Amino acid sequence: MSAEMNESKDKKDLYRDNHQTGSVLDTMNTSNKNLENIGVEILPIHTGGTVHAKRMPGMFRTVKWITASLWIALFLGPYLRWDGHQALLFDLGNRQFHIFGLTILPQDIWILAMILLFFSLLLAASTAIAGRLWCGYFCFHTVWTDVFTWIEEKLEGQPNKRIKLDESPMSLEKIKVKIPKHIIWGFIGFMTAFSFVAYFVDAIDLWTRLFAFEWSSTETSIILILGAATYFFAGILREQTCIGFCPYARIQGAMIDTQTVVPTYDVERGEPRGRMKRAKPGEEVEALGDCIDCNLCVAVCPTGVDIRRGQQFGCITCGLCIDACDSVMEKIKKPKGLIRYASLAEFGGLVLPPVWKRPRVLVYTGIMTFAALAMVWGLLTMSPIDVKALHERSPLYVQMSDGNIQNKWTIKVVNKSNFPMLAEITVEGPEGMTFVADKVINVSPGNVGATTLLVRIPKKSLKDSRIPLKINVVDLNNPSIRSTYDSDFLGPPVP
């Protein structure tokens, strides 16, 4: 057995001291070079100034642009209209969430909780399957940084030219080149912040008050702070946000396993790396791997990661290094896939099971399914009216001078629609029952109307100490909107 194999065996034995812990590599063939450095705690990260990444066409670059285009909805959403109102409006002041004619009030906030649960588990499931897909393709910081650097490239040129410009002393020419870029960055930052605030107040009204200088201090502060943060993090800090500020880069290790596919450099195939040379007559050519050490995979990485050194928390799994490497392999007539999405299990000689047979993914999917079903059920069964009848507790009943037994309720009617409601109250009960209440309550959209309900039943009509009642509420403006609340009339014990 070679010294390397003995060393690998010794490392694995460290995990077996009490038979309660173990390495994920115990069942794998660790002679594969791709697994030799697994477990290294400190991996190199880029800290040497701004990364000016090279842009190259390819499949993953196309996917990034397609997913990035989904964020256009952030800017268009506030201007969608529904029945003359803003379709998406989160009115925190009135505690109302308007979504395409549907008003979600605090009583139904659990539906929003289900939405958040669904997307949080979707994030976990996608990470378990293919690493930091969110970071690489959907994260707003990744997308905004990509757009900012694209603008920078159009105005200042390719990476080498931009690096030279950054290193040059300050001059009038340098300022003239850089000012347009910063103006555009500032405008994007402003529009990002403005669009965010427009989801919480009417967008058209927000524009109108902008030109009249009538913004509130809260609106002004949020837009200025969020706009400046967008400009700073996406334009100035860039990749350092992912490396030094984002907590997700650190916790991703708890969300992936040996079956998670991530961009990986095939060490056995690529090493030893070296430039391709033509052999002179009689000269012995050194046996090299497929990697020609062109460094293009590092040049295109938006966080400056050298994927050939293994997985690092700076890697956002965007796959741009795969596009770069595949383009080189095509030119030198080598098979693609020197850098590819692969898992530790693959390099350990194990067969990767289908996604639907992986326990972690199944658990995540099960919780997502529950959240989705609960969310759909809540939306489909949500009534535009909600009625609560609070029975008086002290006293439970009163005996009137005429011998009738009286119960008292506080009726609350919640109007979840976007239109005024005329709520009429009626009560169904035993023969001889009478009730007193404001028979029609005006309830404005998204608000609660309340009234006192008094129900009286002759004592001789009471067959039991507890008699079922039905309290009916119907909207006179729209009779199809109605609700029934089941309650009990309480009386003295019946002999």
C-alpha positions as MATLAB code, in Angstrom:
seq = 'MSAEMNESKDKKDLYRDNHQTGSVLDTMNTSNKNLENIGVEILPIHTGGTVHAKRMPGMFRTVKWITASLWIALFLGPYLRWDGHQALLFDLGNRQFHIFGLTILPQDIWILAMILLFFSLLLAASTAIAGRLWCGYFCFHTVWTDVFTWIEEKLEGQPNKRIKLDESPMSLEKIKVKIPKHIIWGFIGFMTAFSFVAYFVDAIDLWTRLFAFEWSSTETSIILILGAATYFFAGILREQTCIGFCPYARIQGAMIDTQTVVPTYDVERGEPRGRMKRAKPGEEVEALGDCIDCNLCVAVCPTGVDIRRGQQFGCITCGLCIDACDSVMEKIKKPKGLIRYASLAEFGGLVLPPVWKRPRVLVYTGIMTFAALAMVWGLLTMSPIDVKALHERSPLYVQMSDGNIQNKWTIKVVNKSNFPMLAEITVEGPEGMTFVADKVINVSPGNVGATTLLVRIPKKSLKDSRIPLKINVVDLNNPSIRSTYDSDFLGPPVP';
ca = [
       0.000    0.000    0.000;
       1.438    3.423   -0.958;
       2.259    6.173    1.542;
      -0.616    8.291    0.197;
      -3.120    5.500    0.788;
      -1.800    4.954    4.330;
      -2.120    8.668    5.071;
      -5.686    8.719    3.738;
      -6.538    5.676    5.874;
      -5.056    7.324    8.968;
      -7.171   10.444    8.391;
     -10.350    8.393    8.155;
      -9.496    6.465   11.303;
      -9.543    9.716   13.289;
     -13.327    9.785   12.926;
     -13.864    6.271   14.276;
     -12.693    6.677   17.858;
     -16.111    6.213   19.479;
     -18.162    4.721   16.614;
     -20.555    7.686   16.830;
     -18.958    9.999   14.287;
     -17.599    9.419   10.850;
     -16.345   11.072    7.716;
     -18.551   11.432    4.669;
     -15.656    9.862    2.770;
     -15.645    6.588    4.744;
     -17.566    4.681    2.076;
     -15.742    6.239   -0.859;
     -12.605    5.467   -2.767;
     -10.428    8.318   -1.527;
      -7.553    7.554   -3.890;
      -9.243    9.950   -6.340;
      -7.239   13.188   -6.455;
     -10.383   15.300   -6.324;
     -10.969   14.098   -2.743;
      -7.461   14.512   -1.378;
      -7.978   17.989    0.071;
     -11.544   17.572    1.349;
     -11.779   18.956    4.859;
      -9.386   21.855    4.377;
     -10.692   24.612    6.646;
      -8.934   27.630    5.161;
      -9.301   28.149    1.433;
      -8.019   31.120   -0.555;
     -10.385   34.009   -1.239;
      -9.925   37.088   -3.364;
      -8.925   40.113   -1.288;
      -6.601   41.867   -3.727;
      -8.819   44.696   -4.920;
     -11.825   44.858   -7.217;
     -12.484   41.844   -9.434;
     -12.854   42.852  -13.070;
     -14.287   39.656  -14.499;
     -14.104   38.859  -18.177;
     -17.433   38.237  -19.932;
     -17.786   35.258  -22.235;
     -20.786   33.783  -24.025;
     -21.994   30.339  -23.065;
     -24.897   28.309  -21.747;
     -24.568   29.420  -18.122;
     -24.129   33.064  -19.090;
     -27.384   32.803  -21.056;
     -29.132   31.222  -18.085;
     -27.884   34.040  -15.858;
     -29.339   36.694  -18.172;
     -32.672   34.879  -18.357;
     -32.983   34.538  -14.580;
     -31.782   38.114  -14.078;
     -34.568   39.364  -16.343;
     -37.095   38.076  -13.793;
     -36.110   41.006  -11.569;
     -37.696   43.362  -14.106;
     -40.911   42.496  -12.263;
     -39.617   44.513   -9.292;
     -39.790   47.678  -11.385;
     -43.061   46.888  -13.176;
     -45.079   45.394  -10.297;
     -46.145   48.672   -8.619;
     -47.797   49.911  -11.821;
     -50.138   46.963  -12.311;
     -53.762   47.996  -11.702;
     -56.771   45.972  -10.572;
     -60.320   47.384  -10.358;
     -58.904   50.893  -10.418;
     -56.454   50.233   -7.567;
     -52.807   49.224   -7.378;
     -52.752   45.452   -7.811;
     -49.836   44.870   -5.417;
     -49.942   47.120   -2.372;
     -48.699   46.292    1.119;
     -50.436   48.939    3.215;
     -48.624   48.610    6.527;
     -50.315   51.666    8.028;
     -53.751   50.100    7.683;
     -52.404   46.548    8.132;
     -53.684   45.428    4.737;
     -52.006   43.460    1.948;
     -53.724   43.919   -1.427;
     -52.853   41.277   -4.023;
     -54.861   41.464   -7.267;
     -58.183   42.264   -5.640;
     -57.545   40.008   -2.667;
     -57.048   41.768    0.661;
     -55.106   39.887    3.313;
     -55.628   41.247    6.810;
     -53.809   40.347   10.049;
     -56.389   37.592   10.618;
     -55.062   35.815    7.514;
     -51.362   36.566    7.974;
     -50.703   32.831    8.228;
     -51.104   32.676    4.432;
     -48.122   34.988    4.030;
     -46.266   32.791    6.514;
     -46.952   29.779    4.273;
     -45.592   31.692    1.284;
     -42.400   32.489    3.176;
     -42.111   28.883    4.370;
     -42.493   27.593    0.818;
     -39.766   29.801   -0.626;
     -37.380   29.252    2.282;
     -37.654   25.477    1.804;
     -37.307   25.937   -1.965;
     -34.008   27.679   -1.233;
     -32.879   24.797    0.988;
     -33.976   22.126   -1.525;
     -32.259   23.805   -4.472;
     -29.066   24.155   -2.405;
     -29.143   20.473   -1.477;
     -29.460   19.566   -5.155;
     -27.024   21.950   -6.839;
     -25.388   24.233   -4.288;
     -25.807   27.988   -4.238;
     -28.162   28.300   -7.203;
     -29.815   31.270   -5.526;
     -26.487   33.074   -5.211;
     -25.372   32.318   -8.734;
     -28.539   33.055  -10.674;
     -31.311   34.721   -8.667;
     -29.796   36.759   -5.803;
     -30.581   40.464   -6.211;
     -27.008   41.383   -5.259;
     -25.563   39.015   -7.883;
     -27.938   40.354  -10.538;
     -27.404   44.032   -9.716;
     -23.606   43.560   -9.623;
     -23.738   41.789  -12.976;
     -25.712   44.672  -14.491;
     -23.430   47.284  -12.926;
     -20.275   45.592  -14.259;
     -21.904   45.191  -17.689;
     -22.481   48.954  -17.760;
     -18.904   49.472  -16.608;
     -17.610   47.310  -19.441;
     -19.649   49.216  -22.037;
     -18.335   52.578  -20.821;
     -14.781   51.765  -19.739;
     -13.789   48.756  -21.827;
     -12.491   45.254  -21.185;
     -10.985   44.148  -17.814;
      -7.367   44.989  -18.673;
      -8.353   48.490  -19.717;
     -10.443   48.990  -16.569;
      -7.637   47.775  -14.300;
      -5.218   50.160  -15.996;
      -7.722   53.000  -15.592;
      -8.185   52.236  -11.882;
      -4.430   52.220  -11.295;
      -3.823   55.453  -13.161;
      -3.563   58.711  -11.174;
      -6.601   60.926  -10.887;
      -6.982   63.213  -13.875;
      -9.638   65.132  -15.755;
      -9.707   62.435  -18.439;
     -10.234   59.717  -15.832;
     -13.068   61.675  -14.236;
     -14.740   62.205  -17.608;
     -14.659   58.444  -18.252;
     -15.965   57.433  -14.834;
     -18.663   60.060  -14.177;
     -21.226   58.646  -16.687;
     -20.894   55.199  -15.105;
     -21.527   56.502  -11.599;
     -24.497   58.581  -12.777;
     -26.112   55.496  -14.313;
     -25.331   53.440  -11.194;
     -26.911   56.140   -9.036;
     -30.025   56.211  -11.209;
     -30.412   52.418  -10.989;
     -29.961   52.628   -7.217;
     -32.635   55.326   -7.012;
     -35.091   53.385   -9.186;
     -34.485   50.230   -7.136;
     -35.255   52.049   -3.890;
     -38.203   53.918   -5.401;
     -39.735   50.703   -6.769;
     -39.362   49.037   -3.372;
     -41.166   51.858   -1.570;
     -43.847   51.905   -4.300;
     -45.064   48.522   -3.084;
     -46.031   50.133    0.230;
     -47.652   53.346   -1.047;
     -49.459   54.074   -4.292;
     -46.798   54.291   -7.046;
     -48.547   56.985   -9.108;
     -49.129   59.085   -6.023;
     -45.473   58.635   -5.022;
     -44.329   60.016   -8.393;
     -46.755   62.936   -8.124;
     -45.541   63.881   -4.655;
     -41.910   63.573   -5.778;
     -42.196   66.520   -8.158;
     -44.185   68.488   -5.584;
     -41.548   67.790   -2.889;
     -44.205   66.269   -0.633;
     -42.534   63.012    0.365;
     -42.660   62.131    4.027;
     -39.437   61.906    6.018;
     -39.857   58.118    6.188;
     -40.236   57.742    2.414;
     -37.302   60.064    1.734;
     -35.030   58.338    4.232;
     -35.793   54.814    2.972;
     -35.283   55.735   -0.688;
     -32.037   57.599   -0.038;
     -30.597   54.906    2.242;
     -31.665   51.949    0.076;
     -30.539   53.713   -3.114;
     -27.129   54.472   -1.603;
     -26.827   50.884   -0.339;
     -27.615   49.526   -3.824;
     -24.994   51.815   -5.363;
     -22.369   50.932   -2.753;
     -22.839   47.161   -2.493;
     -23.439   46.422   -6.192;
     -21.068   49.006   -7.646;
     -18.260   49.460   -5.124;
     -18.151   46.446   -2.787;
     -19.277   43.839   -5.376;
     -17.835   40.373   -4.706;
     -16.715   41.320   -1.192;
     -20.389   41.388   -0.220;
     -20.657   37.690   -1.076;
     -17.352   36.853    0.596;
     -17.370   39.024    3.694;
     -20.956   40.094    4.427;
     -23.427   37.479    3.223;
     -24.082   34.833    5.914;
     -25.373   32.369    3.335;
     -21.809   31.777    2.115;
     -21.006   30.366    5.544;
     -24.125   28.312    6.223;
     -24.257   26.616    2.834;
     -22.108   23.774    4.208;
     -25.013   22.719    6.408;
     -27.327   22.564    3.403;
     -25.261   20.463    1.003;
     -24.032   16.894    1.153;
     -21.872   14.489   -0.831;
     -24.609   14.169   -3.469;
     -24.883   17.909   -4.149;
     -23.564   18.849   -7.584;
     -21.407   21.979   -7.697;
     -18.862   23.344  -10.197;
     -15.819   21.099   -9.792;
     -12.439   20.883  -11.474;
     -11.524   17.315  -12.456;
      -8.023   17.084  -10.972;
      -7.260   13.594  -12.307;
      -8.030   14.660  -15.832;
      -6.526   18.153  -15.682;
      -3.245   17.609  -13.805;
      -0.435   18.107  -14.256;
      -1.421   21.289  -16.000;
       0.833   23.134  -18.412;
       1.020   24.994  -21.672;
       0.755   22.954  -24.850;
       4.069   22.751  -26.708;
       5.068   21.331  -30.028;
       7.777   18.732  -29.598;
      10.977   19.247  -31.484;
      12.448   16.295  -33.335;
      13.935   13.889  -30.820;
      12.612   15.864  -27.816;
      10.580   13.996  -25.198;
       7.258   15.697  -24.500;
       6.154   15.978  -20.881;
       2.885   14.152  -20.174;
       0.373   16.814  -19.233;
      -3.272   16.844  -18.289;
      -6.013   18.561  -20.248;
      -5.717   21.855  -18.321;
      -3.447   24.200  -20.288;
      -3.257   26.678  -17.372;
      -4.831   29.473  -19.414;
      -6.375   30.917  -16.227;
      -9.566   31.775  -18.111;
     -11.733   30.056  -15.472;
     -10.362   32.528  -12.912;
     -10.660   35.504  -15.263;
     -14.428   35.030  -15.734;
     -15.250   34.330  -12.070;
     -17.207   37.262  -10.563;
     -15.721   36.568   -7.111;
     -12.159   35.819   -8.220;
     -12.240   32.138   -7.220;
      -9.771   29.655   -8.706;
     -12.011   26.595   -8.953;
      -8.938   24.428   -9.549;
      -8.125   24.751   -5.840;
     -11.405   23.092   -4.855;
     -14.724   24.352   -3.526;
     -14.544   27.626   -1.603;
     -17.198   29.676    0.111;
     -16.431   32.472   -2.356;
     -17.829   30.287   -5.151;
     -21.439   31.213   -5.967;
     -21.851   28.205   -8.331;
     -22.794   30.401  -11.300;
     -21.090   28.053  -13.786;
     -19.287   30.810  -15.719;
     -15.989   28.966  -15.226;
     -17.595   25.964  -16.978;
     -18.450   28.138  -20.004;
     -14.863   29.421  -20.143;
     -13.248   26.004  -19.804;
     -15.572   24.368  -22.329;
     -14.721   27.050  -24.889;
     -11.020   26.284  -24.445;
     -11.578   22.529  -24.675;
     -13.365   23.058  -27.979;
     -10.406   24.999  -29.358;
      -7.789   22.417  -28.347;
      -9.989   19.505  -29.470;
     -10.475   18.035  -25.986;
     -13.713   16.732  -24.452;
     -15.761   19.268  -22.513;
     -16.332   18.830  -18.798;
     -12.891   19.422  -17.335;
     -14.820   21.793  -15.078;
     -18.385   20.654  -14.623;
     -21.216   20.331  -12.163;
     -20.324   17.204  -10.192;
     -20.680   15.763   -6.688;
     -18.268   14.213   -4.221;
     -20.145   10.951   -4.623;
     -19.325   10.908   -8.326;
     -15.595   11.323   -7.693;
     -15.802    8.768   -4.879;
     -16.992    6.108   -7.302;
     -20.603    6.067   -6.113;
     -23.685    6.198   -8.296;
     -25.650    9.401   -7.746;
     -29.260    8.436   -6.843;
     -32.208   10.186   -8.491;
     -33.295   13.416   -6.828;
     -36.598   11.903   -5.699;
     -34.748    9.206   -3.723;
     -32.659   11.558   -1.614;
     -34.037   11.832    1.976;
     -33.068   15.469    2.499;
     -34.711   16.562   -0.737;
     -37.811   14.507    0.082;
     -38.152   16.172    3.490;
     -37.757   19.641    1.997;
     -40.210   18.821   -0.790;
     -42.738   17.414    1.679;
     -42.732   20.599    3.750;
     -42.907   22.710    0.584;
     -45.915   20.698   -0.597;
     -47.665   21.199    2.736;
     -46.992   24.947    2.632;
     -48.179   25.196   -0.984;
     -51.390   23.259   -0.316;
     -52.115   25.286    2.812;
     -51.494   28.502    0.885;
     -53.763   27.504   -2.016;
     -56.482   26.264    0.349;
     -56.337   29.508    2.301;
     -56.599   31.642   -0.817;
     -59.424   29.596   -2.322;
     -61.496   29.478    0.862;
     -60.818   33.036    1.958;
     -64.104   34.880    2.291;
     -64.361   38.644    1.689;
     -66.209   38.835    5.013;
     -65.230   37.585    8.459;
     -67.613   37.570   11.430;
     -66.775   37.147   15.095;
     -69.411   37.047   17.883;
     -67.955   37.586   21.372;
     -70.356   36.448   24.096;
     -70.600   38.583   27.210;
     -68.912   36.748   30.088;
     -70.045   38.716   33.078;
     -72.866   37.990   33.431;
     -73.542   35.109   31.037;
     -77.260   35.913   31.001;
     -79.706   38.374   32.536;
     -83.319   37.744   33.597;
     -85.486   40.675   32.530;
     -88.460   42.052   34.502;
     -90.846   40.562   31.931;
     -89.417   37.058   32.514;
     -87.309   36.921   29.357;
     -83.694   35.690   29.485;
     -81.234   37.980   27.704;
     -77.764   37.278   26.294;
     -75.361   39.891   24.975;
     -72.775   39.638   22.158;
     -70.307   42.019   20.572;
     -70.457   41.454   16.826;
     -67.378   42.289   14.749;
     -67.570   42.284   10.956;
     -64.314   42.404    8.964;
     -64.548   43.699    5.398;
     -61.754   41.986    3.405;
     -62.925   43.332    0.049;
     -61.946   46.532   -1.720;
     -65.481   47.962   -1.620;
     -67.718   49.419    1.139;
     -69.984   46.904    2.841;
     -73.507   47.292    4.275;
     -73.641   44.394    6.713;
     -77.125   43.318    7.776;
     -77.390   41.163   10.921;
     -80.136   38.584   11.516;
     -80.450   35.806   14.097;
     -82.043   32.351   13.784;
     -83.212   30.661   16.966;
     -86.173   29.063   18.794;
     -89.749   30.273   18.556;
     -90.430   33.456   20.503;
     -86.865   34.731   20.205;
     -86.271   38.451   19.617;
     -83.058   40.376   19.048;
     -81.925   43.966   19.136;
     -78.934   45.274   17.120;
     -77.862   47.808   14.563;
     -79.295   45.794   11.729;
     -77.054   47.464    9.121;
     -73.391   48.319    9.748;
     -71.304   50.415    7.369;
     -67.891   48.789    7.050;
     -65.247   50.449    4.883;
     -62.792   48.313    2.866;
     -60.173   46.593    4.988;
     -61.740   47.720    8.263;
     -63.784   46.287   11.110;
     -67.336   47.253   12.015;
     -68.749   46.438   15.459;
     -72.127   46.484   17.136;
     -73.868   45.083   20.207;
     -76.364   42.256   19.773;
     -79.013   41.509   22.408;
     -81.016   38.273   22.124;
     -84.023   37.548   24.319;
     -85.918   34.279   24.744;
     -88.927   33.694   27.019;
     -87.889   31.596   29.978;
     -90.712   29.148   29.344;
     -89.298   28.504   25.835;
     -85.950   27.367   27.188;
     -85.779   23.592   26.939;
     -82.084   23.496   27.881;
     -79.476   25.724   29.509;
     -77.648   25.973   26.170;
     -79.561   26.628   22.931;
     -77.833   26.851   19.494;
     -78.197   30.105   17.542;
     -77.138   31.190   14.068;
     -75.971   34.763   13.606;
     -76.188   35.656    9.904;
     -74.428   38.595    8.271;
     -75.013   39.552    4.620;
     -73.668   42.425    2.530;
     -76.656   44.316    1.127;
     -74.444   45.766   -1.619;
     -73.509   42.257   -2.738;
     -75.866   39.569   -1.331;
     -73.508   36.798   -2.482;
     -71.134   37.880    0.296;
     -72.483   36.381    3.486;
     -71.299   34.566    6.600;
     -72.874   32.586    9.437;
     -71.541   32.386   12.973;
     -72.724   29.531   15.199;
     -73.118   30.422   18.857;
     -75.032   29.280   21.947;
     -77.663   31.088   23.958;
     -77.008   30.514   27.650;
     -79.730   30.362   30.301;
     -80.405   29.137   33.833;
     -80.361   25.395   34.510;
     -83.593   23.713   33.401;
     -85.082   21.340   35.982;
];
